[in-house]
PDB file of N, CA and C in Angstrom:
ATOM      1  N   UNK A   1     -11.813   6.643 -34.771  1.00 56.00           N
ATOM      2  CA  UNK A   1     -10.584   6.702 -35.573  1.00 56.00           C
ATOM      3  C   UNK A   1      -9.348   6.064 -35.095  1.00 56.00           C
ATOM      4  N   UNK A   2      -9.307   5.936 -33.665  1.00 61.00           N
ATOM      5  CA  UNK A   2      -8.264   5.145 -33.273  1.00 61.00           C
ATOM      6  C   UNK A   2      -8.551   3.389 -32.786  1.00 61.00           C
ATOM      7  N   UNK A   3      -9.645   3.293 -33.216  1.00 72.00           N
ATOM      8  CA  UNK A   3     -10.092   1.891 -33.036  1.00 72.00           C
ATOM      9  C   UNK A   3      -8.965   0.962 -33.406  1.00 72.00           C
ATOM     10  N   UNK A   4      -8.994   0.133 -32.611  1.00 73.00           N
ATOM     11  CA  UNK A   4      -8.173  -1.196 -32.663  1.00 73.00           C
ATOM     12  C   UNK A   4      -6.457  -0.917 -33.018  1.00 73.00           C
ATOM     13  N   UNK A   5      -6.234   0.290 -32.610  1.00 75.00           N
ATOM     14  CA  UNK A   5      -5.099   0.730 -32.458  1.00 75.00           C
ATOM     15  C   UNK A   5      -3.916   0.312 -31.370  1.00 75.00           C
ATOM     16  N   UNK A   6      -4.784   0.629 -30.109  1.00 72.00           N
ATOM     17  CA  UNK A   6      -3.863   0.007 -29.003  1.00 72.00           C
ATOM     18  C   UNK A   6      -4.820  -1.166 -28.190  1.00 72.00           C
ATOM     19  N   UNK A   7      -4.200  -2.150 -27.794  1.00 76.00           N
ATOM     20  CA  UNK A   7      -5.009  -2.909 -27.159  1.00 76.00           C
ATOM     21  C   UNK A   7      -4.386  -3.112 -25.745  1.00 76.00           C
ATOM     22  N   UNK A   8      -5.279  -2.781 -24.453  1.00 78.00           N
ATOM     23  CA  UNK A   8      -4.852  -2.885 -23.316  1.00 78.00           C
ATOM     24  C   UNK A   8      -5.005  -3.757 -22.460  1.00 78.00           C
ATOM     25  N   UNK A   9      -4.077  -4.633 -21.858  1.00 84.00           N
ATOM     26  CA  UNK A   9      -4.301  -5.847 -21.092  1.00 84.00           C
ATOM     27  C   UNK A   9      -3.987  -5.221 -19.433  1.00 84.00           C
ATOM     28  N   UNK A  10      -5.070  -5.682 -18.607  1.00 82.00           N
ATOM     29  CA  UNK A  10      -5.116  -5.389 -17.055  1.00 82.00           C
ATOM     30  C   UNK A  10      -3.852  -5.686 -16.458  1.00 82.00           C
ATOM     31  N   UNK A  11      -3.977  -6.978 -16.857  1.00 88.00           N
ATOM     32  CA  UNK A  11      -2.897  -7.702 -16.104  1.00 88.00           C
ATOM     33  C   UNK A  11      -1.362  -7.251 -16.205  1.00 88.00           C
ATOM     34  N   UNK A  12      -1.174  -6.747 -17.534  1.00 89.00           N
ATOM     35  CA  UNK A  12      -0.103  -6.047 -17.507  1.00 89.00           C
ATOM     36  C   UNK A  12       0.042  -4.666 -16.929  1.00 89.00           C
ATOM     37  N   UNK A  13      -0.913  -4.035 -17.093  1.00 89.00           N
ATOM     38  CA  UNK A  13      -0.684  -2.769 -16.302  1.00 89.00           C
ATOM     39  C   UNK A  13      -0.526  -3.017 -14.572  1.00 89.00           C
ATOM     40  N   UNK A  14      -1.207  -3.954 -14.198  1.00 91.00           N
ATOM     41  CA  UNK A  14      -1.163  -4.352 -12.829  1.00 91.00           C
ATOM     42  C   UNK A  14       0.201  -4.940 -12.587  1.00 91.00           C
ATOM     43  N   UNK A  15       0.725  -5.693 -13.432  1.00 93.00           N
ATOM     44  CA  UNK A  15       2.428  -6.265 -13.247  1.00 93.00           C
ATOM     45  C   UNK A  15       3.093  -4.952 -13.125  1.00 93.00           C
ATOM     46  N   UNK A  16       3.236  -3.824 -13.728  1.00 93.00           N
ATOM     47  CA  UNK A  16       3.616  -2.740 -13.757  1.00 93.00           C
ATOM     48  C   UNK A  16       3.766  -1.975 -12.600  1.00 93.00           C
ATOM     49  N   UNK A  17       2.616  -1.811 -11.862  1.00 94.00           N
ATOM     50  CA  UNK A  17       2.294  -1.302 -10.724  1.00 94.00           C
ATOM     51  C   UNK A  17       3.343  -2.087  -9.678  1.00 94.00           C
ATOM     52  N   UNK A  18       2.901  -3.386  -9.750  1.00 92.00           N
ATOM     53  CA  UNK A  18       3.227  -4.175  -8.665  1.00 92.00           C
ATOM     54  C   UNK A  18       4.829  -4.138  -8.539  1.00 92.00           C
ATOM     55  N   UNK A  19       5.302  -4.310  -9.858  1.00 93.00           N
ATOM     56  CA  UNK A  19       6.981  -4.167  -9.744  1.00 93.00           C
ATOM     57  C   UNK A  19       7.571  -2.648  -9.439  1.00 93.00           C
ATOM     58  N   UNK A  20       6.795  -1.685  -9.697  1.00 94.00           N
ATOM     59  CA  UNK A  20       6.912  -0.244  -9.249  1.00 94.00           C
ATOM     60  C   UNK A  20       7.514   0.085  -7.825  1.00 94.00           C
ATOM     61  N   UNK A  21       5.998  -0.491  -7.373  1.00 94.00           N
ATOM     62  CA  UNK A  21       5.721  -0.290  -5.918  1.00 94.00           C
ATOM     63  C   UNK A  21       6.612  -1.257  -5.027  1.00 94.00           C
ATOM     64  N   UNK A  22       7.290  -2.300  -5.894  1.00 91.00           N
ATOM     65  CA  UNK A  22       7.939  -3.506  -5.085  1.00 91.00           C
ATOM     66  C   UNK A  22       9.527  -2.532  -4.987  1.00 91.00           C
ATOM     67  N   UNK A  23       9.968  -1.616  -6.052  1.00 93.00           N
ATOM     68  CA  UNK A  23      10.961  -1.027  -5.715  1.00 93.00           C
ATOM     69  C   UNK A  23      11.007   0.005  -4.803  1.00 93.00           C
ATOM     70  N   UNK A  24       9.682   0.811  -4.936  1.00 92.00           N
ATOM     71  CA  UNK A  24       9.508   1.755  -3.981  1.00 92.00           C
ATOM     72  C   UNK A  24       9.629   1.536  -2.410  1.00 92.00           C
ATOM     73  N   UNK A  25       8.688   0.048  -2.324  1.00 91.00           N
ATOM     74  CA  UNK A  25       8.841  -0.084  -0.748  1.00 91.00           C
ATOM     75  C   UNK A  25      10.145  -0.892  -0.500  1.00 91.00           C
ATOM     76  N   UNK A  26      10.983  -1.398  -1.295  1.00 91.00           N
ATOM     77  CA  UNK A  26      12.153  -1.717  -0.935  1.00 91.00           C
ATOM     78  C   UNK A  26      13.047  -0.685  -0.627  1.00 91.00           C
ATOM     79  N   UNK A  27      12.965   0.709  -1.193  1.00 92.00           N
ATOM     80  CA  UNK A  27      13.732   1.756  -0.879  1.00 92.00           C
ATOM     81  C   UNK A  27      12.989   2.425   0.520  1.00 92.00           C
ATOM     82  N   UNK A  28      11.877   2.144   0.890  1.00 92.00           N
ATOM     83  CA  UNK A  28      11.704   2.895   2.236  1.00 92.00           C
ATOM     84  C   UNK A  28      11.979   2.029   3.407  1.00 92.00           C
ATOM     85  N   UNK A  29      12.276   0.668   3.267  1.00 91.00           N
ATOM     86  CA  UNK A  29      12.622  -0.121   4.251  1.00 91.00           C
ATOM     87  C   UNK A  29      14.329   0.030   4.485  1.00 91.00           C
ATOM     88  N   UNK A  30      14.713   0.570   5.804  1.00 92.00           N
ATOM     89  CA  UNK A  30      15.992   0.911   6.107  1.00 92.00           C
ATOM     90  C   UNK A  30      16.495  -0.012   7.228  1.00 92.00           C
ATOM     91  N   UNK A  31      17.556  -0.438   7.300  1.00 91.00           N
ATOM     92  CA  UNK A  31      18.378  -1.536   8.336  1.00 91.00           C
ATOM     93  C   UNK A  31      19.325  -0.835   8.967  1.00 91.00           C
ATOM     94  N   UNK A  32      19.229  -0.963  10.127  1.00 89.00           N
ATOM     95  CA  UNK A  32      20.071  -0.185  11.280  1.00 89.00           C
ATOM     96  C   UNK A  32      20.637  -1.274  11.871  1.00 89.00           C
ATOM     97  N   UNK A  33      21.872  -1.248  12.586  1.00 91.00           N
ATOM     98  CA  UNK A  33      22.343  -2.488  13.322  1.00 91.00           C
ATOM     99  C   UNK A  33      21.161  -2.703  14.492  1.00 91.00           C
ATOM    100  N   UNK A  34      20.496  -1.781  14.875  1.00 86.00           N
ATOM    101  CA  UNK A  34      19.597  -1.938  15.981  1.00 86.00           C
ATOM    102  C   UNK A  34      17.993  -2.416  15.638  1.00 86.00           C
ATOM    103  N   UNK A  35      18.019  -2.641  14.377  1.00 86.00           N
ATOM    104  CA  UNK A  35      16.472  -2.707  13.772  1.00 86.00           C
ATOM    105  C   UNK A  35      16.234  -2.326  12.476  1.00 86.00           C
ATOM    106  N   UNK A  36      15.220  -2.501  11.992  1.00 87.00           N
ATOM    107  CA  UNK A  36      14.341  -2.088  11.033  1.00 87.00           C
ATOM    108  C   UNK A  36      13.534  -1.233  11.096  1.00 87.00           C
ATOM    109  N   UNK A  37      13.322  -0.105  10.251  1.00 88.00           N
ATOM    110  CA  UNK A  37      12.296   0.880  10.129  1.00 88.00           C
ATOM    111  C   UNK A  37      12.029   0.785   8.550  1.00 88.00           C
ATOM    112  N   UNK A  38      10.569   1.451   8.433  1.00 90.00           N
ATOM    113  CA  UNK A  38      10.121   1.595   7.313  1.00 90.00           C
ATOM    114  C   UNK A  38       8.880   0.421   6.638  1.00 90.00           C
ATOM    115  N   UNK A  39       8.922  -0.574   7.670  1.00 91.00           N
ATOM    116  CA  UNK A  39       8.013  -1.396   7.153  1.00 91.00           C
ATOM    117  C   UNK A  39       6.567  -1.335   7.017  1.00 91.00           C
ATOM    118  N   UNK A  40       6.179  -0.263   8.101  1.00 91.00           N
ATOM    119  CA  UNK A  40       4.576   0.039   7.844  1.00 91.00           C
ATOM    120  C   UNK A  40       4.398   1.025   6.572  1.00 91.00           C
ATOM    121  N   UNK A  41       5.574   1.744   6.225  1.00 92.00           N
ATOM    122  CA  UNK A  41       5.512   2.749   5.287  1.00 92.00           C
ATOM    123  C   UNK A  41       5.559   1.731   3.996  1.00 92.00           C
ATOM    124  N   UNK A  42       6.235   0.589   3.754  1.00 94.00           N
ATOM    125  CA  UNK A  42       6.455   0.000   2.821  1.00 94.00           C
ATOM    126  C   UNK A  42       4.819  -1.133   2.617  1.00 94.00           C
ATOM    127  N   UNK A  43       4.295  -1.339   3.335  1.00 94.00           N
ATOM    128  CA  UNK A  43       2.997  -1.635   3.697  1.00 94.00           C
ATOM    129  C   UNK A  43       2.061  -1.029   3.158  1.00 94.00           C
ATOM    130  N   UNK A  44       2.168  -0.084   3.548  1.00 95.00           N
ATOM    131  CA  UNK A  44       1.280   1.321   3.097  1.00 95.00           C
ATOM    132  C   UNK A  44       1.001   1.627   1.920  1.00 95.00           C
ATOM    133  N   UNK A  45       2.485   1.632   0.952  1.00 95.00           N
ATOM    134  CA  UNK A  45       2.567   1.827  -0.301  1.00 95.00           C
ATOM    135  C   UNK A  45       1.741   0.717  -0.843  1.00 95.00           C
ATOM    136  N   UNK A  46       2.052  -0.280  -0.130  1.00 95.00           N
ATOM    137  CA  UNK A  46       1.232  -1.693  -1.410  1.00 95.00           C
ATOM    138  C   UNK A  46      -0.242  -1.467  -1.485  1.00 95.00           C
ATOM    139  N   UNK A  47      -0.667  -1.442  -0.338  1.00 96.00           N
ATOM    140  CA  UNK A  47      -1.904  -1.472   0.165  1.00 96.00           C
ATOM    141  C   UNK A  47      -2.692  -0.246  -1.002  1.00 96.00           C
ATOM    142  N   UNK A  48      -1.635   1.337  -0.742  1.00 97.00           N
ATOM    143  CA  UNK A  48      -2.463   2.380  -1.248  1.00 97.00           C
ATOM    144  C   UNK A  48      -2.343   2.068  -3.093  1.00 97.00           C
ATOM    145  N   UNK A  49      -1.721   1.324  -3.376  1.00 96.00           N
ATOM    146  CA  UNK A  49      -1.456   1.067  -4.841  1.00 96.00           C
ATOM    147  C   UNK A  49      -2.572  -0.084  -5.228  1.00 96.00           C
ATOM    148  N   UNK A  50      -2.655  -1.231  -4.469  1.00 96.00           N
ATOM    149  CA  UNK A  50      -4.198  -2.266  -4.506  1.00 96.00           C
ATOM    150  C   UNK A  50      -5.380  -1.115  -4.681  1.00 96.00           C
ATOM    151  N   UNK A  51      -5.483  -0.587  -4.027  1.00 97.00           N
ATOM    152  CA  UNK A  51      -6.654   0.279  -3.494  1.00 97.00           C
ATOM    153  C   UNK A  51      -6.331   1.262  -5.160  1.00 97.00           C
ATOM    154  N   UNK A  52      -5.773   2.231  -5.176  1.00 96.00           N
ATOM    155  CA  UNK A  52      -5.724   2.473  -6.745  1.00 96.00           C
ATOM    156  C   UNK A  52      -5.852   1.963  -8.106  1.00 96.00           C
ATOM    157  N   UNK A  53      -5.578   0.408  -7.929  1.00 95.00           N
ATOM    158  CA  UNK A  53      -5.774  -0.507  -8.848  1.00 95.00           C
ATOM    159  C   UNK A  53      -7.464  -0.866  -9.097  1.00 95.00           C
ATOM    160  N   UNK A  54      -7.822  -0.984  -7.760  1.00 96.00           N
ATOM    161  CA  UNK A  54      -9.164  -1.131  -7.742  1.00 96.00           C
ATOM    162  C   UNK A  54     -10.139  -0.220  -7.834  1.00 96.00           C
ATOM    163  N   UNK A  55      -9.797   1.149  -7.827  1.00 96.00           N
ATOM    164  CA  UNK A  55     -10.453   2.286  -8.323  1.00 96.00           C
ATOM    165  C   UNK A  55     -10.230   1.996  -9.896  1.00 96.00           C
ATOM    166  N   UNK A  56      -9.234   2.130 -10.323  1.00 93.00           N
ATOM    167  CA  UNK A  56      -8.907   1.782 -11.861  1.00 93.00           C
ATOM    168  C   UNK A  56      -9.953   1.025 -12.416  1.00 93.00           C
ATOM    169  N   UNK A  57      -9.957  -0.065 -11.809  1.00 93.00           N
ATOM    170  CA  UNK A  57     -10.774  -1.210 -12.525  1.00 93.00           C
ATOM    171  C   UNK A  57     -12.235  -0.959 -12.152  1.00 93.00           C
ATOM    172  N   UNK A  58     -12.632   0.154 -11.395  1.00 95.00           N
ATOM    173  CA  UNK A  58     -14.037   0.707 -11.355  1.00 95.00           C
ATOM    174  C   UNK A  58     -14.698  -0.405 -10.365  1.00 95.00           C
ATOM    175  N   UNK A  59     -13.870  -0.882  -9.221  1.00 96.00           N
ATOM    176  CA  UNK A  59     -14.271  -1.157  -7.961  1.00 96.00           C
ATOM    177  C   UNK A  59     -14.490  -0.034  -6.986  1.00 96.00           C
ATOM    178  N   UNK A  60     -15.348   0.638  -6.753  1.00 97.00           N
ATOM    179  CA  UNK A  60     -15.144   1.851  -6.110  1.00 97.00           C
ATOM    180  C   UNK A  60     -15.531   1.504  -4.463  1.00 97.00           C
ATOM    181  N   UNK A  61     -16.604   0.631  -4.475  1.00 97.00           N
ATOM    182  CA  UNK A  61     -17.138   0.523  -3.020  1.00 97.00           C
ATOM    183  C   UNK A  61     -16.051  -0.491  -2.423  1.00 97.00           C
ATOM    184  N   UNK A  62     -15.584  -1.786  -2.901  1.00 97.00           N
ATOM    185  CA  UNK A  62     -14.331  -2.129  -2.218  1.00 97.00           C
ATOM    186  C   UNK A  62     -13.186  -1.289  -1.802  1.00 97.00           C
ATOM    187  N   UNK A  63     -12.991  -0.527  -2.685  1.00 98.00           N
ATOM    188  CA  UNK A  63     -11.820   0.262  -2.808  1.00 98.00           C
ATOM    189  C   UNK A  63     -12.066   1.199  -1.502  1.00 98.00           C
ATOM    190  N   UNK A  64     -13.448   1.936  -1.240  1.00 98.00           N
ATOM    191  CA  UNK A  64     -13.504   2.489  -0.141  1.00 98.00           C
ATOM    192  C   UNK A  64     -13.961   1.767   1.140  1.00 98.00           C
ATOM    193  N   UNK A  65     -14.172   0.724   1.152  1.00 98.00           N
ATOM    194  CA  UNK A  65     -14.129  -0.432   2.158  1.00 98.00           C
ATOM    195  C   UNK A  65     -12.415  -0.590   2.758  1.00 98.00           C
ATOM    196  N   UNK A  66     -12.017  -1.228   1.964  1.00 98.00           N
ATOM    197  CA  UNK A  66     -10.398  -1.087   2.013  1.00 98.00           C
ATOM    198  C   UNK A  66      -9.725   0.055   2.577  1.00 98.00           C
ATOM    199  N   UNK A  67     -10.119   1.274   1.962  1.00 98.00           N
ATOM    200  CA  UNK A  67      -9.390   2.371   2.207  1.00 98.00           C
ATOM    201  C   UNK A  67     -10.240   2.665   4.130  1.00 98.00           C
ATOM    202  N   UNK A  68     -11.077   2.468   4.284  1.00 98.00           N
ATOM    203  CA  UNK A  68     -11.880   2.712   5.737  1.00 98.00           C
ATOM    204  C   UNK A  68     -10.708   1.479   6.448  1.00 98.00           C
ATOM    205  N   UNK A  69     -10.585   0.347   6.355  1.00 98.00           N
ATOM    206  CA  UNK A  69     -10.061  -0.767   7.236  1.00 98.00           C
ATOM    207  C   UNK A  69      -8.603  -0.114   7.205  1.00 98.00           C
ATOM    208  N   UNK A  70      -8.155   0.027   6.134  1.00 97.00           N
ATOM    209  CA  UNK A  70      -6.662   0.328   6.449  1.00 97.00           C
ATOM    210  C   UNK A  70      -6.247   1.563   7.327  1.00 97.00           C
ATOM    211  N   UNK A  71      -7.199   2.463   7.288  1.00 97.00           N
ATOM    212  CA  UNK A  71      -6.982   3.749   8.031  1.00 97.00           C
ATOM    213  C   UNK A  71      -7.677   3.416   9.501  1.00 97.00           C
ATOM    214  N   UNK A  72      -8.326   2.578   9.737  1.00 97.00           N
ATOM    215  CA  UNK A  72      -8.833   1.772  10.848  1.00 97.00           C
ATOM    216  C   UNK A  72      -7.650   1.342  11.562  1.00 97.00           C
ATOM    217  N   UNK A  73      -7.458   0.327  10.995  1.00 96.00           N
ATOM    218  CA  UNK A  73      -5.932  -0.585  11.294  1.00 96.00           C
ATOM    219  C   UNK A  73      -4.674   0.227  11.954  1.00 96.00           C
ATOM    220  N   UNK A  74      -4.500   1.080  10.505  1.00 94.00           N
ATOM    221  CA  UNK A  74      -3.367   2.156  11.150  1.00 94.00           C
ATOM    222  C   UNK A  74      -3.468   2.903  12.324  1.00 94.00           C
ATOM    223  N   UNK A  75      -4.812   3.536  12.508  1.00 95.00           N
ATOM    224  CA  UNK A  75      -4.966   4.305  13.674  1.00 95.00           C
ATOM    225  C   UNK A  75      -4.782   3.542  15.179  1.00 95.00           C
ATOM    226  N   UNK A  76      -5.345   2.274  15.095  1.00 95.00           N
ATOM    227  CA  UNK A  76      -5.685   1.459  16.053  1.00 95.00           C
ATOM    228  C   UNK A  76      -4.105   0.947  16.438  1.00 95.00           C
ATOM    229  N   UNK A  77      -3.528   0.399  15.284  1.00 92.00           N
ATOM    230  CA  UNK A  77      -2.270  -0.091  15.921  1.00 92.00           C
ATOM    231  C   UNK A  77      -1.194   1.230  16.262  1.00 92.00           C
ATOM    232  N   UNK A  78      -1.310   2.336  15.804  1.00 90.00           N
ATOM    233  CA  UNK A  78      -0.665   3.446  16.291  1.00 90.00           C
ATOM    234  C   UNK A  78      -0.618   3.969  17.798  1.00 90.00           C
ATOM    235  N   UNK A  79      -1.943   3.457  18.239  1.00 93.00           N
ATOM    236  CA  UNK A  79      -2.571   3.780  19.430  1.00 93.00           C
ATOM    237  C   UNK A  79      -2.048   2.733  20.572  1.00 93.00           C
ATOM    238  N   UNK A  80      -2.056   1.476  19.674  1.00 93.00           N
ATOM    239  CA  UNK A  80      -1.697   0.488  20.669  1.00 93.00           C
ATOM    240  C   UNK A  80       0.016   0.734  20.953  1.00 93.00           C
ATOM    241  N   UNK A  81       0.751   0.772  19.786  1.00 89.00           N
ATOM    242  CA  UNK A  81       2.247   1.245  19.750  1.00 89.00           C
ATOM    243  C   UNK A  81       2.813   2.332  20.755  1.00 89.00           C
ATOM    244  N   UNK A  82       1.819   3.155  21.030  1.00 89.00           N
ATOM    245  CA  UNK A  82       2.188   4.443  21.894  1.00 89.00           C
ATOM    246  C   UNK A  82       1.724   3.946  23.334  1.00 89.00           C
ATOM    247  N   UNK A  83       0.839   3.193  23.309  1.00 91.00           N
ATOM    248  CA  UNK A  83       0.548   2.922  25.036  1.00 91.00           C
ATOM    249  C   UNK A  83       1.272   1.972  25.135  1.00 91.00           C
ATOM    250  N   UNK A  84       2.231   1.166  24.808  1.00 91.00           N
ATOM    251  CA  UNK A  84       3.207   0.139  24.905  1.00 91.00           C
ATOM    252  C   UNK A  84       4.960   0.810  24.795  1.00 91.00           C
ATOM    253  N   UNK A  85       4.525   2.208  24.213  1.00 87.00           N
ATOM    254  CA  UNK A  85       5.629   3.052  24.207  1.00 87.00           C
ATOM    255  C   UNK A  85       6.725   2.254  23.131  1.00 87.00           C
ATOM    256  N   UNK A  86       6.388   1.750  22.205  1.00 81.00           N
ATOM    257  CA  UNK A  86       7.103   0.838  21.067  1.00 81.00           C
ATOM    258  C   UNK A  86       8.212   1.936  20.246  1.00 81.00           C
ATOM    259  N   UNK A  87       9.048   1.583  19.839  1.00 72.00           N
ATOM    260  CA  UNK A  87       9.543   2.579  19.050  1.00 72.00           C
ATOM    261  C   UNK A  87       9.173   2.712  17.807  1.00 72.00           C
ATOM    262  N   UNK A  88       9.721   4.032  17.284  1.00 62.00           N
ATOM    263  CA  UNK A  88       9.331   4.083  15.923  1.00 62.00           C
ATOM    264  C   UNK A  88       7.747   4.008  15.573  1.00 62.00           C
ATOM    265  N   UNK A  89       7.047   4.320  16.664  1.00 53.00           N
ATOM    266  CA  UNK A  89       5.482   4.490  16.135  1.00 53.00           C
ATOM    267  C   UNK A  89       5.205   5.809  16.111  1.00 53.00           C
TER     268      UNK A  89
END
């Protein structure tokens, strides 16, 4: 009944996700006189949105692999930061 009513362009959907996440990521980054915080949060928002787009496009295995890599990297760098007593880890 609704065939050929709406046409979906995946690149337009991805473009809107990128622009929306860009605004959210920019809002997560906070600048202080002594430094900047929120960069990991902003980067995590970007990668989670990319994983969501991959899932939406049907790329489940690459999305699962990317999820595993992100979790490992965040955990390992968190441990390294705690070991060296870095601020904001």
